[in-house]
Amino acid sequence: MTSRKGVTRVTEQTDRTLTVRALARVEGEGAMHVRVRDGAVEDVRLEIYEPPRFFEALLRGRRHTEPPDITARICGICPVAYQMSACLAIEAACGIEVTDAVADLRRLLYCGEWIESHALHIYLLHAPDFLGYASALDLAREGRGLVERGLALKKAGNAIMELVGGRAVHPVNVRVGGFYRAPAKTEMAALAEQLRGALDLALDTVTWAAGFEFPDFRHDHEMLALVTPGQYAIERGTVASTGGLAFAPAQFEDYVIEEQVPHSTALHARLAGRGRYLTGPTARYTLSGQWLSPLARQAADAAGLGAECRNPFRSILVRAVEVVYAVEEALRLIDRYEPPAPCYLEVPPRAAVGHGATEAPRGVLFHRYAIDAEGLVTSARIVPPTSQNQASIEDDLRRFVAGRLDLDDRELTRQCEQAIRNYDPCISCSTNFLDLTVDRG
Amino acid sequence: MTGAPTLAVWKFASCDGCQLTLLDCEDELLAIADRVDIAHFTEASSRSQPGPYDVSLVEGSVTTAADAERIRRVRAMSRTLVTIGACASAGGVQALRNFADVREFASVVYARPDYISALATSTPVAAHVDVDFELRGCPVDRRQLLEVLTALLAGRKPNIPAHSVCFECKQRAVVCVAVARGTPCLGPVTHAGCGALCPAHQRGCYGCFGPAETPNAGAQAGLLRAAGLSEADVLRAYRTFNAGAPAFIELSRVTDGPPPGSGPRDLPERGDQGD
């Protein structure tokens, strides 16, 4: 618990290297490298060495009905995000818009993924940093009830995934145009019962996390998220940024440029003519916070979150608030649920290009597909949140390390790892991530 | 914790979904941690104890030269090695490169493919080292994963049936989507374990658990063609999450067969109808 105890101050050492070879408690494989020369941070690199799997290449020649199932396999933690962005893109190409009832059922499924993914990150990946444990399993030896609460919350998210999606990892019930099967109202009633219990757990999570000690740190990145005025954006929206950008998902590639860097199998995204930016929970909160439900808004205010969140360490609070919102929103959707009939629309193919963007737990996830008249995919482009955030994460680390060069390597490395986990980086998604080295010469 | 068996979890090329399935055992995870010393599990813990380990769970396929070396080190450190999921057991969806040119694939995704180091193929763990048990699925099934862990703790063989998804439909009293609705279904040739999830959702099985024992290639091809699939569709059906599984490669070469109901019981010369 006493992470600051026994820290050796390093004052005389002006050149050094810090390395984390395998970042723990992140999804996927990455490393971090920090080089310090003459007492100044010379270089910070997130190295993504997760082996590339070439999804954009292997999607070519597949039927236009297949990308939701195939791209789900990019990430076991946020498969619904991939399925939803893929469906939107293909439906846009084919000129189909799903019914409101299907859109609502998609939003419900997506709430399940937000709850499951956020609860996993808050309790199993991130909270151990604030409490000084190597893992939630170590935390459970002293605070079993806490971890049990997190697991119960996560289970509620998975219950939505299993009922609406058919499976917690790689749901089978999603199809282009809708769902294979609409859950019965009686099944929804049982789910609502579980979610009412989860709402208390979610509120307790915000209160608990609000008591953590947050390092003083502020970034000035442009933040980018989907917005749906009047509603907290999840399964659809237009793109907006704190810098005043506003554009449709179909224009995404006019505004966002991906570049390859030698040290990473993830491409780095930048806003054309503007530079790095940040997507994810804090961006959503900053751009859509006024559209949270009253209870989630109240929880955010009580936790001390203002109108915006620019301290990445406080992202755990934003995730906790989003869990409150997602549970409430799921309950609202279930309350007015009538099984959609039909539960899907046929989506005949046509030669066209379609774009889709949704809010994955980690931020905006963009897909673009070109399909031919036979319904075969001729090209695919996927821009996951973590590759969009990579430049901002590196910039934050550079400034974070520069302010803490008096710490010894072990403590500095530990704090850098925590700083990286603030972003809940999904390396499997970005393939395209992280080993921490600090090179002090 | 002293004396508890040690467990290590490893990741190769994969989506994290099978490791996540272990963390998805919300009701059992803490009880497992009471019985087992989770000594290495990078996704869940920043503390890693050095090997050897009693049990290693391996997720992901081998797609880089460095990983081909790493899997040997994992094997050498592990008393029992269990692969979890379609990537580790059959190469995963990334094995679609095995039927293409990996350099061309890299050039589609990356402006500088020369920065990318990847093997020409995605191969299962068993292509590199001895594997003690392969658990199928994309992703693995939570109950089956618990069964494997329980069996290993008890020192017995895991009870994982190798029959087809058809058996699970019958067990769940799910109406056959192929017969009743003419839906293309890989259930007859696909390994059980999911609990017939897709047919229970009124869609055809898409084979994410890989091949069942002794699949009937001709009959399956006939069923798929009768359901309206083209030859190219039949090929695509087998080339998804278990594309590298030898039995699926064999099945994908048989793209046509007799329509359902034409044999062998309906034919006069039963003896000729073997496959």
XYZ file of C-alpha atoms in Angstrom:
716
model
C 0.000 0.000 0.000
C 2.902 2.348 0.673
C 4.219 2.773 -2.793
C 5.927 6.046 -1.969
C 7.825 4.540 0.948
C 11.445 3.608 0.421
C 11.779 5.483 -2.828
C 15.381 6.381 -3.502
C 15.789 9.837 -4.953
C 18.143 9.972 -7.870
C 19.735 13.366 -8.252
C 23.247 12.768 -9.537
C 22.304 10.520 -12.440
C 21.712 12.530 -15.603
C 21.764 9.804 -18.272
C 19.606 6.746 -17.930
C 17.305 4.265 -19.671
C 14.074 2.843 -18.309
C 12.637 -0.252 -19.927
C 9.438 -2.157 -19.314
C 9.733 -5.221 -21.517
C 6.182 -6.490 -21.103
C 3.593 -4.103 -19.861
C 1.293 -5.846 -17.432
C -2.441 -5.388 -16.930
C -3.052 -4.146 -20.445
C -4.731 -6.002 -23.241
C -2.055 -7.280 -25.589
C 1.702 -7.041 -25.877
C 3.712 -3.864 -25.672
C 6.764 -2.251 -24.162
C 7.904 1.211 -23.155
C 11.245 2.823 -23.712
C 12.382 6.096 -22.096
C 15.780 7.665 -22.838
C 17.161 10.416 -20.589
C 20.236 12.438 -21.620
C 21.874 15.236 -19.623
C 18.964 15.249 -17.223
C 16.346 15.750 -19.922
C 13.923 13.322 -21.528
C 15.223 12.710 -25.023
C 12.848 10.048 -26.252
C 9.744 8.195 -25.122
C 8.422 5.300 -27.187
C 5.547 2.969 -26.745
C 6.679 -0.112 -28.593
C 3.891 -2.243 -29.858
C 5.282 -5.654 -30.695
C 2.010 -7.489 -30.724
C 2.381 -9.500 -33.914
C 0.322 -8.071 -36.773
C -2.606 -10.172 -37.925
C -3.419 -8.267 -41.136
C -7.197 -8.052 -40.763
C -7.572 -5.351 -43.406
C -5.874 -7.665 -45.896
C -7.693 -10.878 -45.007
C -11.121 -9.208 -45.197
C -10.752 -8.770 -48.947
C -12.802 -11.316 -50.866
C -15.103 -12.031 -47.926
C -18.893 -11.677 -48.221
C -20.340 -8.359 -47.050
C -22.140 -10.263 -44.288
C -18.879 -11.506 -42.728
C -16.988 -8.480 -41.301
C -18.976 -8.352 -38.021
C -17.912 -11.924 -37.121
C -14.388 -11.591 -38.502
C -13.492 -8.180 -37.049
C -14.887 -9.187 -33.623
C -11.732 -11.362 -33.471
C -9.545 -8.262 -33.435
C -10.356 -7.861 -29.743
C -11.827 -10.268 -27.191
C -12.519 -7.386 -24.794
C -14.478 -5.144 -27.149
C -15.858 -7.430 -29.887
C -19.227 -5.633 -29.882
C -17.519 -2.365 -30.849
C -16.044 -4.082 -33.921
C -19.346 -5.720 -34.778
C -21.280 -2.456 -34.455
C -18.860 -0.298 -36.484
C -18.714 -3.022 -39.160
C -22.516 -3.274 -39.349
C -22.922 0.503 -39.658
C -20.322 0.726 -42.405
C -21.779 -2.119 -44.466
C -25.365 -0.939 -43.994
C -24.285 2.558 -45.082
C -22.690 1.091 -48.208
C -25.864 -0.844 -49.008
C -28.170 2.081 -48.266
C -29.947 0.402 -45.368
C -30.846 2.010 -42.078
C -31.943 -0.350 -39.302
C -35.187 0.137 -37.427
C -35.245 2.128 -34.169
C -36.049 -1.058 -32.259
C -32.934 -2.772 -33.652
C -30.841 0.347 -32.952
C -32.070 0.261 -29.333
C -31.171 -3.421 -28.976
C -27.697 -2.638 -30.346
C -27.324 0.165 -27.794
C -28.321 -2.273 -25.031
C -25.745 -4.821 -26.193
C -23.118 -2.072 -26.345
C -23.989 -1.000 -22.746
C -23.145 -4.580 -21.755
C -19.719 -4.286 -23.372
C -19.020 -0.909 -21.699
C -19.926 -2.365 -18.277
C -17.884 -5.551 -18.793
C -14.843 -3.777 -20.264
C -14.838 -0.852 -17.803
C -15.359 -3.110 -14.755
C -12.463 -5.259 -15.958
C -10.227 -2.219 -16.324
C -11.287 -0.452 -13.110
C -11.040 -3.473 -10.790
C -8.628 -5.935 -12.373
C -6.212 -3.713 -14.325
C -6.158 -0.150 -12.922
C -7.220 -0.045 -9.234
C -4.275 -2.234 -8.108
C -2.000 0.685 -9.150
C -3.758 3.134 -6.854
C -3.817 0.663 -3.956
C -0.259 -0.655 -4.325
C -0.943 -4.251 -5.380
C 0.502 -6.279 -8.254
C -2.944 -7.591 -9.184
C -6.564 -7.740 -8.163
C -5.937 -11.298 -6.983
C -3.383 -9.923 -4.496
C -5.854 -7.208 -3.549
C -8.477 -9.910 -2.979
C -6.400 -11.461 -0.169
C -6.934 -8.298 1.891
C -10.048 -6.880 0.283
C -12.005 -9.815 -1.081
C -15.306 -7.929 -0.944
C -13.949 -5.193 -3.196
C -12.852 -7.604 -5.895
C -16.086 -9.564 -5.562
C -17.968 -6.303 -6.163
C -15.965 -5.646 -9.311
C -16.532 -9.187 -10.573
C -20.277 -8.940 -9.880
C -20.412 -5.707 -11.867
C -18.467 -7.277 -14.704
C -20.785 -10.266 -14.616
C -23.816 -7.988 -15.045
C -22.237 -6.576 -18.216
C -21.541 -10.079 -19.469
C -25.148 -11.064 -18.702
C -26.290 -8.446 -21.215
C -23.703 -9.674 -23.712
C -24.902 -13.273 -23.269
C -28.609 -12.559 -23.530
C -28.523 -10.042 -26.371
C -25.298 -11.180 -28.058
C -25.478 -14.915 -27.360
C -21.940 -15.035 -25.926
C -19.752 -12.782 -23.719
C -16.732 -12.988 -26.044
C -17.364 -12.829 -29.789
C -21.171 -12.630 -29.699
C -22.944 -14.793 -32.300
C -26.303 -13.005 -32.474
C -25.237 -9.848 -34.371
C -25.789 -9.679 -38.119
C -25.632 -6.988 -40.744
C -29.144 -5.521 -40.658
C -29.945 -6.475 -37.059
C -29.987 -9.613 -34.909
C -30.527 -13.303 -35.652
C -32.870 -13.661 -32.684
C -34.677 -11.101 -30.520
C -34.648 -11.953 -26.800
C -38.074 -12.551 -25.233
C -39.519 -9.999 -22.832
C -39.426 -12.554 -20.001
C -35.686 -13.036 -20.529
C -35.222 -9.274 -20.351
C -37.126 -9.104 -17.056
C -34.651 -11.459 -15.380
C -31.756 -9.391 -16.735
C -33.289 -6.185 -15.374
C -33.363 -7.721 -11.905
C -29.601 -8.385 -12.065
C -28.941 -4.864 -13.386
C -30.890 -3.185 -10.580
C -28.415 -4.787 -8.143
C -25.509 -3.744 -10.363
C -26.597 -0.094 -10.247
C -25.788 0.059 -6.521
C -22.429 -1.622 -7.156
C -21.698 0.932 -9.895
C -22.532 3.890 -7.645
C -20.354 2.400 -4.856
C -17.536 2.064 -7.395
C -17.587 5.801 -8.152
C -17.503 6.680 -4.439
C -14.661 4.201 -3.843
C -12.531 5.408 -6.762
C -13.116 9.048 -5.793
C -11.092 8.319 -2.645
C -7.938 7.358 -4.588
C -4.910 9.650 -4.645
C -4.492 11.144 -8.119
C -1.127 12.529 -9.238
C -1.358 16.150 -10.316
C -1.143 16.114 -14.103
C -2.970 17.945 -16.883
C -2.774 17.565 -20.652
C -3.905 19.976 -23.353
C -4.673 17.477 -26.133
C -7.509 18.077 -28.517
C -10.136 15.545 -27.488
C -12.326 13.790 -30.036
C -15.488 11.741 -29.619
C -18.784 10.921 -31.243
C -21.721 13.049 -30.187
C -25.469 12.517 -30.482
C -26.944 15.732 -29.088
C -29.420 14.956 -26.339
C -27.875 11.577 -25.622
C -24.494 10.197 -24.469
C -23.060 8.785 -27.709
C -22.411 5.045 -27.849
C -23.555 3.111 -30.906
C -23.708 6.006 -33.399
C -23.043 9.705 -33.743
C -21.120 12.370 -35.581
C -17.534 13.266 -34.779
C -16.776 16.340 -32.645
C -13.666 17.676 -30.952
C -12.833 20.102 -28.159
C -11.084 22.169 -30.871
C -14.383 22.731 -32.657
C -14.156 20.070 -35.362
C -17.464 18.582 -36.427
C -17.776 16.046 -39.238
C -19.588 12.904 -40.303
C -17.979 9.452 -39.950
C -17.827 9.312 -43.764
C -15.361 12.236 -43.654
C -13.134 10.574 -41.034
C -10.286 9.893 -43.435
C -10.275 13.534 -44.593
C -9.520 14.616 -41.034
C -7.510 11.721 -39.576
C -4.170 10.661 -41.027
C -2.479 7.431 -39.978
C 1.316 7.221 -40.059
C 3.580 4.268 -39.526
C 6.506 4.565 -37.106
C 9.380 2.065 -37.105
C 8.994 1.010 -33.438
C 5.389 -0.060 -33.640
C 3.096 -2.454 -35.456
C 0.334 0.080 -34.640
C -0.174 3.008 -36.925
C -0.157 6.457 -35.281
C -3.123 8.708 -36.058
C -3.055 12.501 -36.222
C -5.592 15.150 -37.126
C -4.651 16.662 -40.470
C -3.006 20.035 -39.962
C -3.546 19.841 -36.199
C -1.538 16.935 -34.754
C -2.091 14.518 -31.867
C -5.453 14.025 -30.218
C -7.123 11.897 -27.605
C -10.214 9.738 -27.824
C -11.851 7.578 -25.149
C -13.839 7.956 -21.909
C -12.403 11.363 -20.872
C -13.038 12.773 -24.361
C -16.596 11.450 -24.322
C -17.160 12.821 -20.834
C -15.801 16.234 -21.822
C -17.873 16.448 -25.006
C -21.076 14.710 -23.864
C -21.063 15.060 -20.066
C -24.142 17.257 -20.146
C -26.115 14.367 -21.600
C -25.363 11.881 -18.834
C -28.417 10.658 -16.932
C -29.230 12.656 -13.776
C -27.919 9.884 -11.495
C -24.648 9.497 -13.438
C -24.268 13.312 -13.568
C -24.813 13.458 -9.816
C -22.235 10.713 -9.225
C -19.722 12.585 -11.406
C -20.280 15.833 -9.508
C -19.993 14.084 -6.131
C -16.716 12.492 -7.271
C -15.326 15.938 -8.036
C -15.274 15.617 -11.822
C -15.884 19.050 -13.347
C -17.170 19.940 -16.785
C -14.089 18.337 -18.397
C -11.478 15.767 -17.424
C -7.884 16.503 -18.494
C -6.048 14.485 -15.839
C -5.603 11.018 -17.347
C -5.165 9.494 -13.857
C -8.762 10.470 -13.142
C -9.992 8.483 -16.151
C -10.810 5.646 -13.708
C -13.488 7.966 -12.263
C -14.893 8.688 -15.694
C -15.067 4.965 -16.460
C -16.880 4.405 -13.153
C -19.372 7.160 -14.045
C -19.853 5.642 -17.494
C -20.632 2.305 -15.850
C -23.372 3.986 -13.799
C -24.694 5.502 -17.004
C -24.524 2.245 -18.958
C -26.362 0.287 -16.252
C -29.091 2.934 -16.037
C -29.335 3.195 -19.799
C -29.591 -0.597 -20.089
C -32.417 -0.561 -17.540
C -34.188 2.198 -19.481
C -33.897 0.268 -22.740
C -35.121 -2.939 -21.140
C -38.038 -1.132 -19.516
C -39.428 -0.090 -22.889
C -38.324 -3.215 -24.745
C -40.593 -4.870 -27.255
C -38.975 -7.631 -29.328
C -38.302 -6.101 -32.774
C -40.223 -7.866 -35.523
C -38.565 -8.492 -37.822
C -35.348 -8.569 -35.824
C -33.271 -7.861 -38.934
C -33.569 -6.294 -42.361
C -32.238 -8.041 -45.417
C -29.204 -6.117 -46.700
C -28.730 -6.860 -50.397
C -25.275 -5.846 -51.564
C -24.457 -3.141 -54.078
C -21.157 -1.769 -55.309
C -20.415 1.051 -52.888
C -18.214 2.313 -50.083
C -19.575 2.635 -46.533
C -18.234 4.161 -43.330
C -19.130 3.410 -39.711
C -17.982 4.797 -36.370
C -19.068 3.909 -32.837
C -17.750 4.556 -29.312
C -15.772 1.470 -28.255
C -15.005 1.395 -24.505
C -11.600 2.913 -25.407
C -12.871 5.502 -27.892
C -13.875 6.072 -31.478
C -13.618 2.975 -33.675
C -13.810 3.682 -37.401
C -14.439 1.138 -40.190
C -14.632 1.652 -43.932
C -15.470 -1.064 -46.466
C -15.687 -1.067 -50.216
C -17.871 -3.845 -51.577
C -18.586 -4.915 -55.154
C -21.883 -5.751 -56.845
C -21.486 -9.446 -55.912
C -21.255 -8.468 -52.254
C -17.542 -9.177 -51.855
C -15.326 -6.857 -49.800
C -12.720 -5.266 -52.046
C -11.002 -3.127 -49.415
C -11.227 -2.497 -45.673
C -9.851 0.107 -43.326
C -10.055 -0.086 -39.518
C -8.836 2.665 -37.170
C -8.944 1.508 -33.523
C -8.865 3.892 -30.529
C -5.448 2.930 -29.168
C -3.607 3.783 -32.363
C -5.374 7.146 -32.365
C -4.194 7.746 -28.789
C -0.628 6.528 -29.132
C 0.933 9.927 -29.929
C -0.910 11.571 -27.025
C 0.117 8.792 -24.635
C 3.758 9.254 -25.642
C 3.481 13.017 -25.225
C 1.974 12.618 -21.744
C 4.716 10.182 -20.762
C 7.404 12.572 -21.955
C 6.036 15.336 -19.722
C 5.245 12.948 -16.877
C 8.799 11.550 -16.817
C 10.366 15.029 -17.134
C 8.659 16.066 -13.897
C 9.796 12.935 -12.022
C 13.436 12.418 -12.951
C 14.354 12.513 -9.235
C 12.711 9.122 -8.757
C 14.826 5.972 -8.951
C 14.384 3.694 -11.957
C 12.147 1.214 -10.192
C 9.670 3.790 -8.911
C 9.735 5.847 -12.102
C 9.087 2.723 -14.132
C 6.183 1.757 -11.867
C 4.630 5.201 -12.202
C 5.077 5.208 -15.975
C 3.305 1.876 -16.214
C 0.442 3.308 -14.188
C 0.370 6.339 -16.480
C 0.080 4.063 -19.524
C -2.714 2.070 -17.908
C -4.659 5.349 -17.530
C -5.504 4.988 -21.199
C -6.603 1.364 -20.925
C -4.571 0.740 -24.073
C -5.798 -2.158 -26.100
C -2.755 -3.514 -27.828
C -4.552 -6.411 -29.466
C -6.809 -3.849 -31.117
C -4.080 -1.540 -32.243
C -1.962 -4.681 -32.998
C -0.828 -3.110 -33.882
C 1.648 -2.204 -28.488
C 4.077 -2.296 -25.251
C 8.014 -3.530 -23.359
C 9.069 -0.036 -20.706
C 12.713 0.817 -21.137
C 14.120 3.997 -19.528
C 17.500 4.758 -21.056
C 19.416 7.251 -18.898
C 22.622 6.675 -20.874
C 0.229 -20.508 -1.219
C 3.315 -22.657 -0.780
C 2.727 -26.054 -2.335
C -0.217 -24.911 -4.472
C 0.176 -25.831 -8.140
C 1.526 -22.985 -10.243
C -0.320 -21.672 -13.296
C 1.107 -19.522 -16.075
C -0.901 -17.856 -18.852
C 0.849 -16.918 -22.099
C -0.229 -14.860 -25.088
C 0.908 -15.216 -28.686
C -0.884 -13.791 -31.775
C -4.479 -13.500 -30.606
C -7.307 -11.222 -29.493
C -7.035 -11.822 -25.680
C -10.531 -13.330 -25.690
C -9.514 -16.773 -24.395
C -7.464 -15.346 -21.488
C -10.386 -13.037 -20.840
C -12.601 -16.115 -20.566
C -10.547 -17.071 -17.480
C -11.244 -13.622 -15.981
C -14.869 -14.035 -17.071
C -15.232 -16.891 -14.545
C -16.589 -14.232 -12.179
C -18.039 -16.746 -9.723
C -15.006 -19.036 -9.714
C -11.974 -16.780 -10.252
C -11.216 -16.067 -6.592
C -11.747 -19.730 -5.684
C -9.294 -20.704 -8.432
C -6.792 -18.175 -7.066
C -7.212 -19.809 -3.624
C -6.304 -23.234 -5.017
C -3.758 -22.295 -7.664
C -0.713 -20.029 -7.517
C -1.184 -17.808 -10.574
C 2.528 -17.307 -11.117
C 2.572 -15.608 -14.497
C -0.396 -13.858 -16.113
C 0.711 -10.561 -17.658
C -2.797 -9.350 -18.473
C -3.863 -9.729 -14.811
C -0.709 -9.099 -12.757
C 2.440 -6.988 -12.854
C 4.223 -9.613 -10.701
C 5.702 -12.594 -12.504
C 7.299 -15.528 -10.730
C 9.998 -17.445 -12.594
C 9.238 -20.974 -13.847
C 9.007 -23.874 -13.878
C 5.209 -23.957 -13.851
C 2.899 -26.910 -13.242
C 0.405 -25.788 -15.902
C 0.758 -23.319 -18.749
C -2.271 -22.076 -20.658
C -1.222 -20.787 -24.069
C -3.386 -18.427 -26.120
C -2.499 -17.385 -29.644
C -0.694 -18.702 -32.682
C 2.939 -18.529 -33.727
C 3.445 -15.859 -36.392
C 6.947 -14.457 -35.779
C 10.406 -15.970 -35.547
C 10.745 -14.573 -32.007
C 7.524 -16.296 -30.949
C 8.677 -19.587 -32.477
C 11.622 -19.382 -30.051
C 9.470 -18.168 -27.138
C 7.040 -21.114 -27.360
C 9.998 -23.485 -26.934
C 11.032 -21.671 -23.757
C 7.436 -21.817 -22.469
C 7.319 -25.565 -23.185
C 10.616 -26.123 -21.370
C 9.263 -24.288 -18.301
C 5.909 -26.116 -18.224
C 5.060 -29.544 -16.813
C 1.680 -29.514 -18.588
C 0.967 -27.290 -21.568
C -2.635 -26.646 -22.623
C -3.525 -24.551 -25.652
C -6.673 -22.450 -25.284
C -8.623 -21.437 -28.350
C -8.631 -21.590 -32.112
C -5.450 -19.507 -32.558
C -3.261 -21.726 -30.350
C -4.938 -24.939 -31.531
C -5.360 -24.244 -35.254
C -3.642 -20.939 -36.154
C -6.702 -18.691 -35.814
C -8.218 -16.332 -38.357
C -4.724 -14.932 -39.002
C -3.914 -18.302 -40.636
C -5.765 -16.996 -43.688
C -2.320 -15.648 -44.644
C -1.270 -19.295 -45.125
C -3.329 -19.249 -48.323
C -1.928 -15.889 -49.487
C 1.316 -13.941 -49.709
C 2.179 -12.441 -46.319
C 4.266 -9.688 -47.932
C 1.314 -8.645 -50.025
C -0.851 -8.715 -46.851
C 1.646 -6.465 -45.040
C 1.694 -4.035 -47.956
C -2.083 -3.665 -47.734
C -1.974 -2.657 -44.046
C 1.376 -0.869 -43.730
C 3.008 1.857 -45.811
C 6.414 0.437 -44.826
C 5.977 -3.334 -44.823
C 9.748 -3.605 -44.434
C 9.344 -2.475 -40.792
C 7.127 -5.491 -40.168
C 8.591 -8.853 -39.267
C 6.159 -11.712 -39.636
C 6.418 -15.356 -40.688
C 4.712 -16.441 -43.901
C 2.319 -18.625 -41.910
C 0.320 -18.566 -38.695
C 0.726 -21.975 -37.054
C -0.736 -23.720 -34.009
C 1.423 -24.332 -30.950
C 1.495 -28.085 -31.693
C 3.383 -27.376 -34.919
C 6.296 -26.235 -32.732
C 6.215 -28.146 -29.423
C 4.398 -31.039 -27.747
C 0.985 -30.035 -26.443
C -0.707 -31.979 -23.615
C -4.246 -30.824 -24.335
C -5.915 -28.599 -26.916
C -9.055 -26.777 -25.854
C -11.062 -25.629 -28.866
C -13.186 -22.604 -29.558
C -13.091 -19.040 -30.772
C -13.269 -18.219 -27.940
C -13.018 -21.222 -25.591
C -16.121 -22.010 -23.576
C -15.981 -20.892 -19.918
C -17.416 -24.168 -18.565
C -14.982 -26.218 -20.617
C -12.054 -24.081 -19.415
C -13.132 -24.684 -15.802
C -13.436 -28.427 -16.547
C -9.890 -28.520 -17.917
C -8.482 -26.662 -14.897
C -10.446 -28.843 -12.466
C -9.328 -32.033 -14.209
C -5.692 -30.954 -14.185
C -5.922 -30.132 -10.453
C -7.506 -33.520 -9.791
C -4.952 -35.296 -11.988
C -7.529 -36.745 -14.385
C -8.232 -36.403 -18.102
C -10.502 -33.474 -19.008
C -14.014 -34.584 -20.003
C -14.316 -32.722 -23.302
C -16.442 -34.637 -25.861
C -15.100 -34.648 -29.441
C -18.445 -35.206 -31.170
C -20.195 -32.639 -33.364
C -22.392 -29.635 -32.604
C -25.355 -31.713 -33.859
C -25.255 -33.644 -30.577
C -25.554 -30.408 -28.630
C -28.562 -29.292 -30.675
C -30.269 -32.565 -29.810
C -29.293 -32.189 -26.127
C -30.739 -28.657 -26.056
C -33.772 -29.650 -28.129
C -32.855 -27.017 -30.720
C -34.687 -27.580 -34.006
C -32.193 -28.345 -36.801
C -31.726 -25.078 -38.718
C -30.376 -26.936 -41.757
C -33.296 -29.342 -42.055
C -36.127 -27.094 -40.884
C -35.050 -23.820 -42.487
C -32.465 -24.761 -45.096
C -29.858 -22.620 -43.320
C -26.253 -23.443 -44.240
C -24.741 -24.988 -41.081
C -21.277 -26.356 -40.228
C -22.681 -28.086 -37.125
C -22.369 -31.642 -38.532
C -18.584 -31.274 -38.978
C -17.810 -28.910 -36.085
C -16.433 -29.872 -32.678
C -18.947 -29.567 -29.817
C -18.318 -27.289 -26.848
C -20.244 -24.063 -27.395
C -23.581 -25.612 -26.475
C -24.990 -25.147 -29.989
C -25.069 -21.379 -29.567
C -25.638 -20.390 -33.179
C -28.466 -22.812 -33.961
C -30.075 -21.730 -30.665
C -29.976 -18.210 -32.123
C -31.535 -19.364 -35.378
C -28.336 -19.150 -37.394
C -26.126 -21.845 -38.833
C -22.989 -22.928 -36.961
C -19.948 -21.172 -38.427
C -17.381 -23.645 -37.200
C -15.575 -21.578 -34.543
C -14.731 -24.721 -32.503
C -12.941 -26.338 -35.437
C -13.422 -29.848 -36.833
C -15.221 -32.651 -35.016
C -13.924 -36.218 -35.179
C -14.553 -38.087 -38.464
C -16.528 -35.456 -40.426
C -18.434 -36.678 -43.505
C -17.055 -34.409 -46.226
C -19.363 -35.358 -49.094
C -22.561 -35.204 -47.081
C -21.580 -31.843 -45.602
C -20.730 -30.358 -48.990
C -24.094 -31.553 -50.326
C -25.889 -29.970 -47.398
C -24.149 -26.630 -47.917
C -24.741 -26.595 -51.669
C -28.403 -27.546 -51.197
C -28.673 -24.557 -48.855
C -27.625 -22.348 -51.742
C -23.900 -21.841 -51.146
C -21.636 -21.514 -54.175
C -18.350 -23.390 -54.394
C -16.568 -20.219 -53.318
C -18.967 -19.855 -50.378
C -18.195 -23.414 -49.227
C -14.479 -22.634 -49.371
C -14.990 -19.411 -47.402
C -17.109 -21.243 -44.817
C -14.140 -23.403 -43.808
C -11.652 -20.575 -44.081
C -12.484 -18.519 -41.023
C -11.313 -19.004 -37.435
C -9.935 -22.524 -37.890
C -8.726 -22.123 -41.462
C -5.450 -23.902 -40.648
C -7.051 -27.006 -39.092
C -6.052 -29.953 -41.359
C -9.554 -31.467 -41.312
C -11.105 -28.150 -42.390
C -8.525 -27.848 -45.169
C -9.562 -31.347 -46.329
C -13.260 -30.454 -46.086
C -12.742 -27.216 -48.021
C -11.488 -29.269 -50.994
C -14.839 -31.038 -51.234
C -17.105 -28.292 -52.471
C -19.895 -30.466 -53.856
C -21.781 -33.577 -52.748
C -25.139 -35.366 -52.838
C -28.090 -33.357 -51.568
C -29.360 -34.181 -48.071
C -31.755 -37.110 -47.992
C -30.138 -38.902 -50.942
C -28.145 -41.407 -49.028
C -26.936 -43.687 -47.865
C -30.191 -45.188 -46.504
C -32.223 -44.162 -49.579
C -29.857 -45.798 -52.052
C -30.134 -49.422 -53.150
C -26.386 -50.132 -53.142
C -25.320 -49.104 -49.684
C -21.936 -50.720 -50.061
C -20.742 -48.170 -52.635
C -21.562 -45.135 -50.652
C -18.649 -45.039 -48.280
C -16.553 -41.917 -48.262
